[in-house]
Amino acid sequence: MMSITKKILILTACIVVTVSPGFAAGPPAHAVASAHPLATAAGVEILQQGGNAFDAAIAVSAALGVVEPYSSGFGGGGFWLVHRAGDGKQVMIDARETAPGLAHARMYRDAQDNVIKDASLKGPLAAGIPGLPAGLVHLAEHYGRLPLGQSLAPAKRYAEQGFEVSSRYHQLAGFVAGSLRQNPAAAEIFLQDGRPPRIGYLVRQQELAATIDAIAKQGRDGFYRGPVAETMVRESRKYGGVWSLKDLEAYRVVEREPIVTHYRGAKIVSAPPPSSGGIVMAQALQILETFDLDGMSNVQRKHHIIEAMRRAFRDRAVFLGDPDFVDVPVARLLDRSYLEGLALTVDPSKATPSDVIGGGPALQQTGTQTTHFSVMDREGNRVAGTLSVNTLFGACFVAAGTGVLFNNEMDDFSIKPFTPNAYGLIGNEANAIAPGKRPLSSMTPTFLELPDRVGIVGTPGGSRIISMVLLAALDFVDGRLPESWVALRRFHHQYEPDQVQFELHGLTEFEQQRLAGLGHELREISRRYGNMQAILWDKTENRVHSASDPRGEGLAVVVPAEAGTQ
Ligand code: GLY
């Protein structure tokens, strides 16, 4: 049995701040920050066995898929932004899910062209072909140092021996217990007698452990061919899904060039399409660079950030989709004179109504769950990984016999262009469903780089991911540490709906009054949102900092070489 508290105590004992004079070539310590203490422990375990950051990324990703089934998993996908210290290579490994071969643009609409409630959210029809297992294999084959089986061992152990239900798990399972109950295989694993398990209950996943073992021993073939694949396809079809063996066999990871932008001397490296994160953030930063944010009052600064978000999210809605299927005009969207032109449309004295900007359909809301981790090793290799099954517990469907919980990432497509989707929001043609296509994502794993400092950051949170990472990037440039980035009060604008969304206490009464006075419609979300995991290497002081969002139950550690690491 895995005791989280015990693990935290062990890891806390490892936390140090290492200081050495001068400017260092490599960090003095490893660091791991993830949304769950057991996932962080898995990363540390692999680093201590001589693995590099990429092996640790495999261990953390796989562990998150076991202990945070509401956020990510082997039946889901994700993006790993990778920096290899040896040659400076930076790339995004795209393991996003793909639409099955029988998918089509109207698959979630009835004969009258109405959106069928929940069809893209619940059950196997909502699931894209998973990318996570292929991504783990790719990481091990191309970047890791250890055998895949060794890096997967902690996740397999957590699945076999079980992990304790936390208050967060209990609460999140409560939100979807009704849907989980619809699928006996999911209810059996994730509920206790049909109800959210009590805190401390052990969730054991023997079938998932066997699937992880198959991946460990056979690589891709352990998941995308053979008994696991056959069972997933059979179970999918039995319950109304459309997966085929051909779809699984055809799944491919894609290495993509990151989006790179510069803001006040900092280099920001982030996720390219099929994520919208890098482009939206780059556009917002370029717009903001034309303003003297430091010279503004707090309210004026927030007003300008909101207006920059509004304009960047407008372009997301109009232009972005899977670059393998649609022509995404990246160069034009990031053109400096275009963005300076957009900046000129910002009125410091009032909000610009989104319909005045015009230009097309609004944003389709993406899932609110997902997870993130950041890792760095002592060689300076880094990974920012954002992983997802989309909404809580994905499709709430497990393929019996495999332990694989299916994603519901198909809902990230535009289910019906120009018409509000199940979330009451609107999508666009560039993100319409097509076989083999990847749905547009907001996941924004990011590196923040200055000559003397390097940051690794990301968070879950659907479309709000991008604004959270944007606020963290601005905080990084202002010289603050990860502890500050993860704790920032959060606000967001996504063009449509035309409102400033902010988390509970995200804006003060005074800020709300002043922003409303500028014409902004304000909407307080009834809870705090996001779960940011961040690392900073300060090269001048040669110190490594890491921080886990106080809103979550994650754990960030810095592990010096003296703690037995290589
Ligand atoms: N499913 C969440 C996202 O990709 O943005």
Coordinates of C-alpha atoms and ligand atoms in Angstrom, one line a residue:
M1 CA 0.0 0.0 0.0
M2 CA 1.3 3.5 -0.9
S3 CA 1.0 6.0 1.9
I4 CA 1.1 9.5 0.4
T5 CA 1.9 11.1 3.7
K6 CA 4.9 8.8 4.1
K7 CA 6.1 9.6 0.7
I8 CA 5.8 13.4 1.3
L9 CA 7.9 13.0 4.4
I10 CA 10.6 11.2 2.6
L11 CA 10.6 13.7 -0.2
T12 CA 10.4 16.7 2.0
A13 CA 13.6 15.5 3.6
C14 CA 15.2 15.8 0.2
I15 CA 14.3 19.4 -0.4
V16 CA 17.2 21.7 -0.2
V17 CA 18.2 25.0 -1.7
T18 CA 21.7 24.6 -3.2
V19 CA 23.8 27.7 -3.5
S20 CA 27.1 28.0 -5.2
P21 CA 28.9 31.1 -6.3
G22 CA 29.4 32.1 -9.9
F23 CA 27.5 31.1 -13.1
A24 CA 26.9 27.4 -13.5
A25 CA 26.8 25.3 -16.6
G26 CA 24.2 22.9 -15.3
P27 CA 21.7 23.0 -12.5
P28 CA 22.9 21.9 -9.0
A29 CA 19.8 19.7 -8.5
H30 CA 17.1 17.7 -10.1
A31 CA 13.6 19.1 -9.7
V32 CA 10.1 17.6 -10.2
A33 CA 6.8 19.3 -9.8
S34 CA 3.5 17.4 -10.4
A35 CA -0.1 17.4 -9.5
H36 CA 0.2 14.4 -7.3
P37 CA 2.8 13.4 -4.6
L38 CA 3.0 9.8 -5.9
A39 CA 3.7 11.0 -9.4
T40 CA 6.4 13.4 -8.1
A41 CA 7.8 10.4 -6.1
A42 CA 7.9 8.3 -9.3
G43 CA 9.9 11.0 -11.1
V44 CA 12.4 11.3 -8.2
E45 CA 12.7 7.5 -8.0
I46 CA 13.7 7.3 -11.7
L47 CA 16.1 10.2 -11.4
Q48 CA 17.7 8.5 -8.4
Q49 CA 18.1 5.3 -10.5
G50 CA 20.2 7.3 -13.0
G51 CA 17.4 8.2 -15.4
N52 CA 17.4 11.6 -17.1
A53 CA 14.6 14.1 -17.2
F54 CA 13.0 12.2 -20.1
D55 CA 12.9 9.0 -18.2
A56 CA 11.5 10.9 -15.2
A57 CA 8.9 12.4 -17.6
I58 CA 7.8 8.9 -18.6
A59 CA 7.6 7.9 -14.9
V60 CA 5.6 11.0 -13.9
S61 CA 3.2 10.8 -16.9
A62 CA 2.5 7.1 -16.4
A63 CA 2.0 7.6 -12.6
L64 CA -0.4 10.5 -13.1
G65 CA -2.4 8.3 -15.4
V66 CA -2.8 5.8 -12.6
V67 CA -3.3 8.1 -9.5
E68 CA -5.2 11.0 -11.2
P69 CA -7.6 9.1 -13.4
Y70 CA -9.9 12.1 -13.5
S71 CA -7.1 14.1 -15.3
S72 CA -5.1 12.0 -17.7
G73 CA -4.2 8.4 -18.5
F74 CA -3.2 5.7 -20.9
G75 CA -6.5 6.1 -22.7
G76 CA -5.8 9.8 -23.2
G77 CA -3.0 12.0 -24.7
G78 CA -0.9 15.0 -24.2
F79 CA 2.0 17.2 -25.2
W80 CA 5.6 17.0 -23.9
L81 CA 7.7 20.1 -24.6
V82 CA 11.3 18.9 -24.5
H83 CA 14.7 20.6 -24.1
R84 CA 17.7 18.4 -24.6
A85 CA 20.7 20.0 -22.9
G86 CA 23.4 18.2 -25.0
D87 CA 22.5 19.8 -28.3
G88 CA 19.9 22.4 -27.3
K89 CA 17.2 20.6 -29.3
Q90 CA 13.7 21.9 -28.4
V91 CA 10.7 20.1 -29.7
M92 CA 7.1 19.3 -28.8
I93 CA 6.2 15.7 -28.8
D94 CA 2.5 15.7 -29.9
A95 CA 0.7 12.6 -28.5
R96 CA -2.7 14.2 -28.9
E97 CA -5.6 11.8 -29.6
T98 CA -6.9 11.4 -33.2
A99 CA -10.4 11.0 -34.5
P100 CA -11.2 7.4 -35.5
G101 CA -11.5 6.5 -39.1
L102 CA -15.3 6.4 -39.0
A103 CA -15.6 9.8 -37.4
H104 CA -17.2 12.6 -39.4
A105 CA -18.2 16.2 -39.0
R106 CA -21.8 15.5 -38.1
M107 CA -21.3 12.5 -35.9
Y108 CA -22.7 14.2 -32.8
R109 CA -25.8 15.7 -34.4
D110 CA -29.2 14.2 -35.0
A111 CA -31.2 14.1 -38.2
Q112 CA -32.4 17.6 -37.5
D113 CA -28.8 18.7 -37.2
N114 CA -29.2 19.3 -33.4
V115 CA -26.3 18.5 -31.2
I116 CA -27.0 15.2 -29.3
K117 CA -26.6 15.9 -25.6
D118 CA -23.5 14.2 -24.1
A119 CA -22.7 12.2 -27.2
S120 CA -19.3 13.8 -27.4
L121 CA -18.7 13.6 -23.7
K122 CA -19.8 10.2 -22.3
G123 CA -19.2 6.7 -23.5
P124 CA -16.7 5.3 -26.1
L125 CA -18.1 7.3 -29.0
A126 CA -16.6 10.4 -27.3
A127 CA -13.1 9.0 -27.3
G128 CA -10.3 9.8 -29.7
I129 CA -7.6 7.2 -30.4
P130 CA -5.2 7.5 -27.4
G131 CA -1.7 9.0 -27.8
L132 CA -0.2 8.7 -24.4
P133 CA 1.2 5.1 -24.7
A134 CA 2.8 6.0 -28.0
G135 CA 4.2 9.1 -26.5
L136 CA 5.8 7.3 -23.6
V137 CA 7.4 4.8 -26.0
H138 CA 8.7 7.6 -28.2
L139 CA 10.2 9.4 -25.2
A140 CA 12.0 6.3 -24.1
E141 CA 13.3 5.4 -27.6
H142 CA 14.5 8.8 -28.6
Y143 CA 15.3 10.7 -25.4
G144 CA 15.5 8.4 -22.4
R145 CA 18.4 6.6 -21.0
L146 CA 16.7 3.7 -19.1
P147 CA 14.6 0.9 -20.5
L148 CA 10.9 1.8 -20.8
G149 CA 10.0 -0.9 -18.3
Q150 CA 12.1 0.6 -15.6
S151 CA 10.5 4.0 -16.1
L152 CA 7.0 2.5 -16.1
A153 CA 7.7 0.5 -12.9
P154 CA 6.4 3.0 -10.4
A155 CA 3.1 3.4 -12.3
K156 CA 2.7 -0.3 -12.5
R157 CA 3.3 -0.6 -8.8
Y158 CA 0.7 2.1 -8.0
A159 CA -1.8 0.3 -10.2
E160 CA -1.1 -3.1 -8.6
Q161 CA -0.8 -2.1 -5.0
G162 CA -3.3 0.7 -5.1
F163 CA -3.2 4.4 -4.0
E164 CA -5.2 6.1 -1.4
V165 CA -8.2 8.2 -2.3
S166 CA -7.6 11.8 -1.3
S167 CA -10.2 14.4 -0.6
R168 CA -9.7 15.8 -4.1
Y169 CA -10.3 12.4 -5.7
H170 CA -13.4 12.0 -3.5
Q171 CA -14.8 15.3 -4.5
L172 CA -14.1 14.9 -8.2
A173 CA -15.4 11.4 -8.4
G174 CA -18.6 12.8 -6.7
F175 CA -19.1 15.2 -9.6
V176 CA -19.3 12.3 -12.2
A177 CA -20.4 9.3 -10.0
G178 CA -23.7 9.1 -12.0
S179 CA -21.8 8.8 -15.3
L180 CA -19.2 6.3 -13.9
R181 CA -22.1 4.1 -12.6
Q182 CA -23.4 3.8 -16.2
N183 CA -20.3 1.7 -17.0
P184 CA -19.8 -1.3 -14.7
A185 CA -16.1 -1.6 -15.5
A186 CA -15.5 2.1 -14.6
A187 CA -17.7 1.9 -11.5
E188 CA -16.0 -1.2 -10.2
I189 CA -12.6 0.5 -10.3
F190 CA -13.2 4.1 -9.5
L191 CA -16.2 4.0 -7.1
Q192 CA -16.8 2.1 -3.9
D193 CA -20.2 0.4 -3.9
G194 CA -21.4 2.8 -6.6
R195 CA -20.4 5.9 -4.6
P196 CA -17.4 8.1 -4.4
P197 CA -14.9 6.1 -2.4
R198 CA -14.1 7.3 1.2
I199 CA -10.9 9.1 1.8
G200 CA -8.1 6.6 2.4
Y201 CA -9.8 3.8 0.3
L202 CA -7.3 2.0 -1.9
V203 CA -8.0 2.2 -5.6
R204 CA -6.4 -0.9 -7.2
Q205 CA -6.2 -1.3 -11.0
Q206 CA -4.9 -4.8 -11.7
E207 CA -6.0 -4.8 -15.3
L208 CA -4.3 -1.5 -16.0
A209 CA -1.2 -2.9 -14.4
A210 CA -1.3 -5.7 -16.9
T211 CA -1.7 -3.2 -19.7
I212 CA 1.2 -1.2 -18.5
D213 CA 3.2 -4.4 -18.3
A214 CA 2.3 -5.1 -21.9
I215 CA 3.6 -1.7 -23.0
A216 CA 6.7 -2.1 -20.9
K217 CA 7.5 -5.5 -22.6
Q218 CA 6.3 -4.9 -26.1
G219 CA 6.4 -1.1 -26.5
R220 CA 3.8 0.3 -29.0
D221 CA 2.6 -3.2 -29.9
G222 CA 1.6 -3.8 -26.2
F223 CA -1.2 -1.3 -26.7
Y224 CA -1.8 -0.6 -30.3
R225 CA -1.9 -4.2 -31.5
G226 CA -2.7 -7.6 -30.0
P227 CA -5.0 -8.5 -27.0
V228 CA -5.1 -5.0 -25.5
A229 CA -6.0 -3.4 -28.8
E230 CA -8.5 -6.1 -29.7
T231 CA -10.3 -5.8 -26.3
M232 CA -10.5 -2.0 -26.5
V233 CA -12.0 -2.2 -30.0
R234 CA -14.5 -4.9 -29.0
E235 CA -15.6 -3.0 -25.9
S236 CA -15.8 0.3 -27.8
R237 CA -18.1 -1.3 -30.4
K238 CA -20.2 -3.0 -27.8
Y239 CA -21.1 0.3 -26.2
G240 CA -21.6 2.4 -29.4
G241 CA -18.0 3.4 -30.2
V242 CA -16.4 3.3 -33.6
W243 CA -12.8 2.4 -33.0
S244 CA -11.1 -0.1 -35.2
L245 CA -7.8 -2.0 -35.0
K246 CA -6.6 0.0 -38.0
D247 CA -7.2 3.2 -36.1
L248 CA -5.0 2.0 -33.3
E249 CA -2.3 0.6 -35.5
A250 CA -2.2 3.9 -37.5
Y251 CA -1.7 6.1 -34.5
R252 CA 1.5 8.1 -34.7
V253 CA 3.3 10.6 -32.4
V254 CA 4.4 13.8 -34.2
E255 CA 7.4 15.9 -33.3
R256 CA 6.6 19.6 -33.9
E257 CA 8.6 22.7 -33.8
P258 CA 7.6 24.9 -30.8
I259 CA 6.2 28.4 -31.1
V260 CA 8.9 30.8 -30.0
T261 CA 8.3 34.4 -29.2
H262 CA 10.3 37.1 -27.4
Y263 CA 8.9 39.5 -24.8
R264 CA 11.1 42.1 -23.1
G265 CA 14.3 40.1 -23.6
A266 CA 12.8 36.8 -22.6
K267 CA 12.4 33.9 -25.0
I268 CA 9.1 32.1 -24.5
V269 CA 9.0 28.6 -26.0
S270 CA 5.5 27.0 -26.1
A271 CA 3.1 24.6 -27.7
P272 CA 2.4 24.8 -31.5
P273 CA -0.8 23.7 -33.2
P274 CA -2.7 21.4 -32.7
S275 CA -2.4 23.4 -29.4
S276 CA -3.6 26.9 -29.5
G277 CA -1.6 27.7 -26.4
G278 CA 1.7 28.9 -28.0
I279 CA 0.2 31.1 -30.7
V280 CA -2.4 32.8 -28.4
M281 CA 0.2 33.5 -25.7
A282 CA 2.7 34.8 -28.3
Q283 CA 0.1 37.1 -29.8
A284 CA -0.9 38.4 -26.4
L285 CA 2.7 39.0 -25.3
Q286 CA 3.5 40.8 -28.6
I287 CA 0.5 43.1 -28.2
L288 CA 1.4 43.7 -24.5
E289 CA 5.0 44.5 -25.5
T290 CA 3.8 47.7 -27.2
F291 CA 2.5 49.0 -23.9
D292 CA 4.4 50.3 -20.8
L293 CA 2.8 47.8 -18.4
D294 CA 5.2 48.8 -15.6
G295 CA 4.1 52.4 -15.8
M296 CA 0.4 51.6 -15.5
S297 CA -1.8 51.4 -12.5
N298 CA -2.8 47.9 -11.5
V299 CA -6.3 48.3 -13.0
Q300 CA -4.9 49.7 -16.3
R301 CA -2.4 46.8 -16.5
K302 CA -5.2 44.3 -16.1
H303 CA -7.4 46.1 -18.6
H304 CA -4.6 45.9 -21.2
I305 CA -3.9 42.2 -20.4
I306 CA -7.6 41.5 -20.8
E307 CA -7.8 43.3 -24.1
A308 CA -4.7 41.5 -25.4
M309 CA -6.3 38.1 -24.5
R310 CA -9.6 39.2 -26.2
R311 CA -7.7 39.8 -29.5
A312 CA -5.5 36.7 -29.4
F313 CA -8.4 34.4 -28.5
R314 CA -10.4 35.9 -31.5
D315 CA -7.7 34.6 -33.8
R316 CA -7.7 31.2 -32.1
A317 CA -11.4 30.9 -32.9
V318 CA -11.0 31.9 -36.5
F319 CA -7.7 30.3 -37.6
L320 CA -6.6 27.4 -35.4
G321 CA -6.9 23.6 -36.0
D322 CA -4.8 20.6 -36.7
P323 CA -2.0 21.8 -38.9
D324 CA -1.9 18.4 -40.7
F325 CA -5.4 19.1 -41.9
V326 CA -5.8 22.9 -42.2
D327 CA -3.5 25.7 -43.2
V328 CA -2.8 27.5 -40.0
P329 CA -1.3 30.9 -41.0
V330 CA 1.3 30.9 -38.2
A331 CA 3.7 33.5 -39.7
R332 CA 0.8 35.9 -40.4
L333 CA -0.6 35.5 -36.9
L334 CA 2.7 36.2 -35.3
D335 CA 3.7 39.0 -37.7
R336 CA 4.9 42.0 -35.6
S337 CA 3.2 44.6 -37.7
Y338 CA -0.1 42.7 -37.6
L339 CA 0.1 42.5 -33.8
E340 CA 1.2 46.1 -33.4
G341 CA -1.9 47.0 -35.5
L342 CA -4.1 44.9 -33.1
A343 CA -2.5 46.8 -30.1
L344 CA -3.5 50.1 -31.6
T345 CA -7.1 49.0 -31.4
V346 CA -6.9 48.8 -27.6
D347 CA -8.6 51.8 -26.0
P348 CA -7.1 52.5 -22.6
S349 CA -10.4 54.2 -21.5
K350 CA -12.8 51.4 -22.3
A351 CA -13.3 47.8 -23.1
T352 CA -13.7 46.9 -26.8
P353 CA -16.8 44.8 -27.3
S354 CA -15.8 41.5 -28.9
D355 CA -18.4 41.9 -31.6
V356 CA -16.8 45.1 -32.6
I357 CA -13.5 43.2 -33.3
G358 CA -15.6 40.8 -35.3
G359 CA -14.0 38.3 -37.6
G360 CA -15.7 35.1 -37.0
P361 CA -16.9 32.4 -34.6
A362 CA -16.0 32.3 -31.0
L363 CA -14.1 29.8 -29.0
Q364 CA -15.2 26.4 -28.3
Q365 CA -14.7 25.7 -24.6
T366 CA -12.2 22.9 -24.0
G367 CA -12.1 20.6 -21.0
T368 CA -11.6 21.9 -17.5
Q369 CA -9.5 19.0 -16.2
T370 CA -6.1 17.8 -17.5
T371 CA -2.9 17.8 -15.6
H372 CA 0.6 19.2 -15.8
F373 CA 4.1 18.4 -14.6
S374 CA 7.5 20.0 -14.9
V375 CA 10.9 18.2 -14.6
M376 CA 14.5 19.1 -14.9
D377 CA 17.6 17.0 -14.3
R378 CA 21.2 18.0 -13.3
E379 CA 22.3 18.0 -17.0
G380 CA 19.8 20.7 -17.7
N381 CA 17.4 18.5 -19.7
R382 CA 13.8 19.7 -19.2
V383 CA 10.3 18.6 -19.9
A384 CA 7.0 20.5 -19.5
G385 CA 4.3 17.9 -19.9
T386 CA 0.6 18.6 -20.1
L387 CA -1.6 15.5 -20.3
S388 CA -5.4 15.0 -20.6
V389 CA -8.4 12.8 -20.8
N390 CA -10.4 16.0 -21.3
T391 CA -13.2 16.4 -18.7
L392 CA -13.3 14.6 -15.3
F393 CA -12.6 10.8 -15.8
G394 CA -12.8 11.4 -19.6
A395 CA -15.6 9.5 -21.2
C396 CA -16.3 7.7 -17.8
F397 CA -15.8 4.5 -19.7
V398 CA -13.3 1.7 -19.1
A399 CA -12.7 -1.1 -21.7
A400 CA -13.3 -4.1 -19.4
G401 CA -10.3 -6.4 -19.3
T402 CA -7.7 -3.6 -20.0
G403 CA -8.3 -1.1 -17.2
V404 CA -8.0 1.7 -19.9
L405 CA -10.2 4.7 -19.1
F406 CA -11.2 6.3 -22.4
N407 CA -10.8 10.1 -23.0
N408 CA -13.6 12.3 -24.3
E409 CA -11.3 14.5 -26.3
M410 CA -13.6 14.4 -29.3
D411 CA -15.5 17.2 -27.6
D412 CA -12.5 19.5 -28.2
F413 CA -13.5 19.5 -31.9
S414 CA -16.2 21.9 -33.1
I415 CA -19.2 19.6 -32.8
K416 CA -21.2 22.0 -35.0
P417 CA -19.6 25.0 -36.5
F418 CA -21.0 28.4 -35.7
T419 CA -23.5 26.9 -33.2
P420 CA -23.1 26.7 -29.5
N421 CA -21.9 23.3 -28.4
A422 CA -22.7 21.3 -25.3
Y423 CA -20.9 24.0 -23.2
G424 CA -23.0 26.7 -24.8
L425 CA -20.0 28.0 -26.7
I426 CA -19.2 28.1 -30.4
G427 CA -16.6 26.4 -32.6
N428 CA -15.2 26.9 -36.1
E429 CA -14.5 25.1 -39.4
A430 CA -10.8 24.8 -38.9
N431 CA -11.5 22.6 -36.0
A432 CA -14.2 20.5 -37.5
I433 CA -14.1 16.7 -37.1
A434 CA -12.3 14.5 -39.7
P435 CA -10.9 11.0 -39.6
G436 CA -7.3 11.0 -38.2
K437 CA -7.5 14.6 -37.2
R438 CA -6.4 16.0 -33.9
P439 CA -8.8 18.2 -31.9
L440 CA -7.6 21.7 -31.1
S441 CA -6.2 22.0 -27.6
S442 CA -5.4 24.7 -25.1
M443 CA -2.7 22.8 -23.4
T444 CA 0.3 25.1 -23.1
P445 CA 3.5 23.4 -21.7
T446 CA 6.0 26.3 -21.8
F447 CA 9.7 27.2 -21.2
L448 CA 10.5 30.7 -20.0
E449 CA 14.1 31.7 -20.8
L450 CA 16.3 34.6 -19.9
P451 CA 20.1 34.5 -20.1
D452 CA 20.3 34.1 -16.3
R453 CA 17.1 32.1 -15.6
V454 CA 15.1 29.3 -17.1
G455 CA 11.5 28.4 -16.1
I456 CA 9.3 25.4 -16.9
V457 CA 5.6 25.8 -16.4
G458 CA 2.1 24.6 -17.3
T459 CA -1.3 23.9 -15.8
P460 CA -4.6 22.3 -16.5
G461 CA -7.8 24.4 -16.9
G462 CA -9.3 24.2 -20.4
S463 CA -9.2 27.4 -22.3
R464 CA -8.1 29.2 -19.2
I465 CA -4.8 27.3 -19.3
I466 CA -3.5 29.9 -21.8
S467 CA -4.3 33.0 -19.7
M468 CA -2.8 31.3 -16.6
V469 CA 0.5 30.6 -18.4
L470 CA 0.4 34.1 -19.8
L471 CA 0.1 35.6 -16.3
A472 CA 3.0 33.3 -15.1
A473 CA 5.2 34.4 -18.0
L474 CA 4.6 38.1 -17.2
D475 CA 5.5 37.3 -13.5
F476 CA 8.6 35.5 -14.6
V477 CA 9.7 38.5 -16.7
D478 CA 9.1 40.7 -13.7
G479 CA 11.7 38.6 -11.8
R480 CA 9.4 36.7 -9.5
L481 CA 9.8 33.0 -8.5
P482 CA 7.6 29.9 -9.2
E483 CA 6.0 30.3 -5.8
S484 CA 4.6 33.5 -7.0
W485 CA 3.6 32.2 -10.5
V486 CA 1.5 29.3 -9.1
A487 CA -0.2 31.5 -6.5
L488 CA -1.2 34.5 -8.8
R489 CA -4.8 35.6 -8.6
R490 CA -6.3 34.5 -12.0
F491 CA -8.5 36.3 -14.5
H492 CA -9.3 35.4 -18.1
H493 CA -10.9 36.7 -21.3
Q494 CA -11.5 34.4 -24.3
Y495 CA -13.2 36.8 -26.8
E496 CA -16.5 35.0 -26.5
P497 CA -18.4 35.0 -24.2
D498 CA -17.5 38.6 -23.9
Q499 CA -16.8 38.7 -20.2
V500 CA -13.8 38.8 -17.9
Q501 CA -13.9 35.5 -16.0
F502 CA -12.0 35.4 -12.7
E503 CA -11.5 32.9 -10.0
L504 CA -12.9 33.2 -6.5
H505 CA -11.1 36.3 -5.1
G506 CA -9.3 36.7 -8.5
L507 CA -10.1 40.4 -8.6
T508 CA -10.5 42.7 -5.6
E509 CA -13.7 44.6 -5.1
F510 CA -11.8 47.8 -6.2
E511 CA -10.5 46.1 -9.4
Q512 CA -14.0 44.8 -10.2
Q513 CA -15.5 48.2 -9.8
R514 CA -12.9 49.9 -11.9
L515 CA -12.9 47.3 -14.7
A516 CA -16.7 47.4 -14.7
G517 CA -16.4 51.1 -15.1
L518 CA -14.3 50.6 -18.2
G519 CA -17.2 48.6 -19.6
H520 CA -16.0 45.0 -18.9
E521 CA -18.7 42.5 -18.0
L522 CA -17.3 40.5 -15.1
R523 CA -18.1 36.9 -14.0
E524 CA -16.7 35.4 -10.9
I525 CA -16.1 31.6 -11.1
S526 CA -17.3 30.1 -7.8
R527 CA -14.0 28.4 -7.1
R528 CA -10.3 28.9 -7.6
Y529 CA -9.0 27.3 -10.8
G530 CA -5.8 25.8 -12.2
N531 CA -3.1 23.5 -10.9
M532 CA 0.2 24.9 -12.0
Q533 CA 3.4 23.0 -11.5
A534 CA 6.6 25.1 -12.1
I535 CA 10.4 25.0 -11.9
L536 CA 13.0 27.8 -12.1
W537 CA 16.7 27.5 -12.4
D538 CA 18.4 30.7 -11.4
K539 CA 21.8 30.5 -13.1
T540 CA 23.3 33.5 -11.4
E541 CA 22.8 32.2 -7.9
N542 CA 22.8 28.6 -9.2
R543 CA 19.6 27.8 -7.3
V544 CA 16.7 25.6 -8.3
H545 CA 13.2 26.5 -7.2
S546 CA 10.1 24.5 -7.7
A547 CA 6.5 25.1 -6.7
S548 CA 3.2 23.3 -6.9
D549 CA -0.1 25.2 -7.1
P550 CA -1.6 25.8 -3.6
R551 CA -5.0 25.1 -5.2
G552 CA -4.1 21.4 -5.7
E553 CA -2.6 18.5 -3.8
G554 CA 0.6 18.4 -5.9
L555 CA 4.2 18.2 -4.7
A556 CA 7.2 20.1 -5.9
V557 CA 10.7 19.0 -4.9
V558 CA 14.3 20.0 -5.5
V559 CA 16.7 17.0 -5.1
P560 CA 20.4 17.7 -4.8
A561 CA 23.1 15.3 -5.9
E562 CA 23.9 14.7 -2.2
A563 CA 20.5 13.0 -1.8
G564 CA 21.8 10.0 -3.8
T565 CA 21.0 11.2 -7.3
Q566 CA 23.4 11.1 -10.2
Ligands
GLY1 N1 -8.7 18.7 -23.4 C1 -8.2 19.9 -23.0 C2 -7.3 20.6 -24.0 O1 -6.7 19.9 -24.8 O2 -7.3 21.8 -24.1

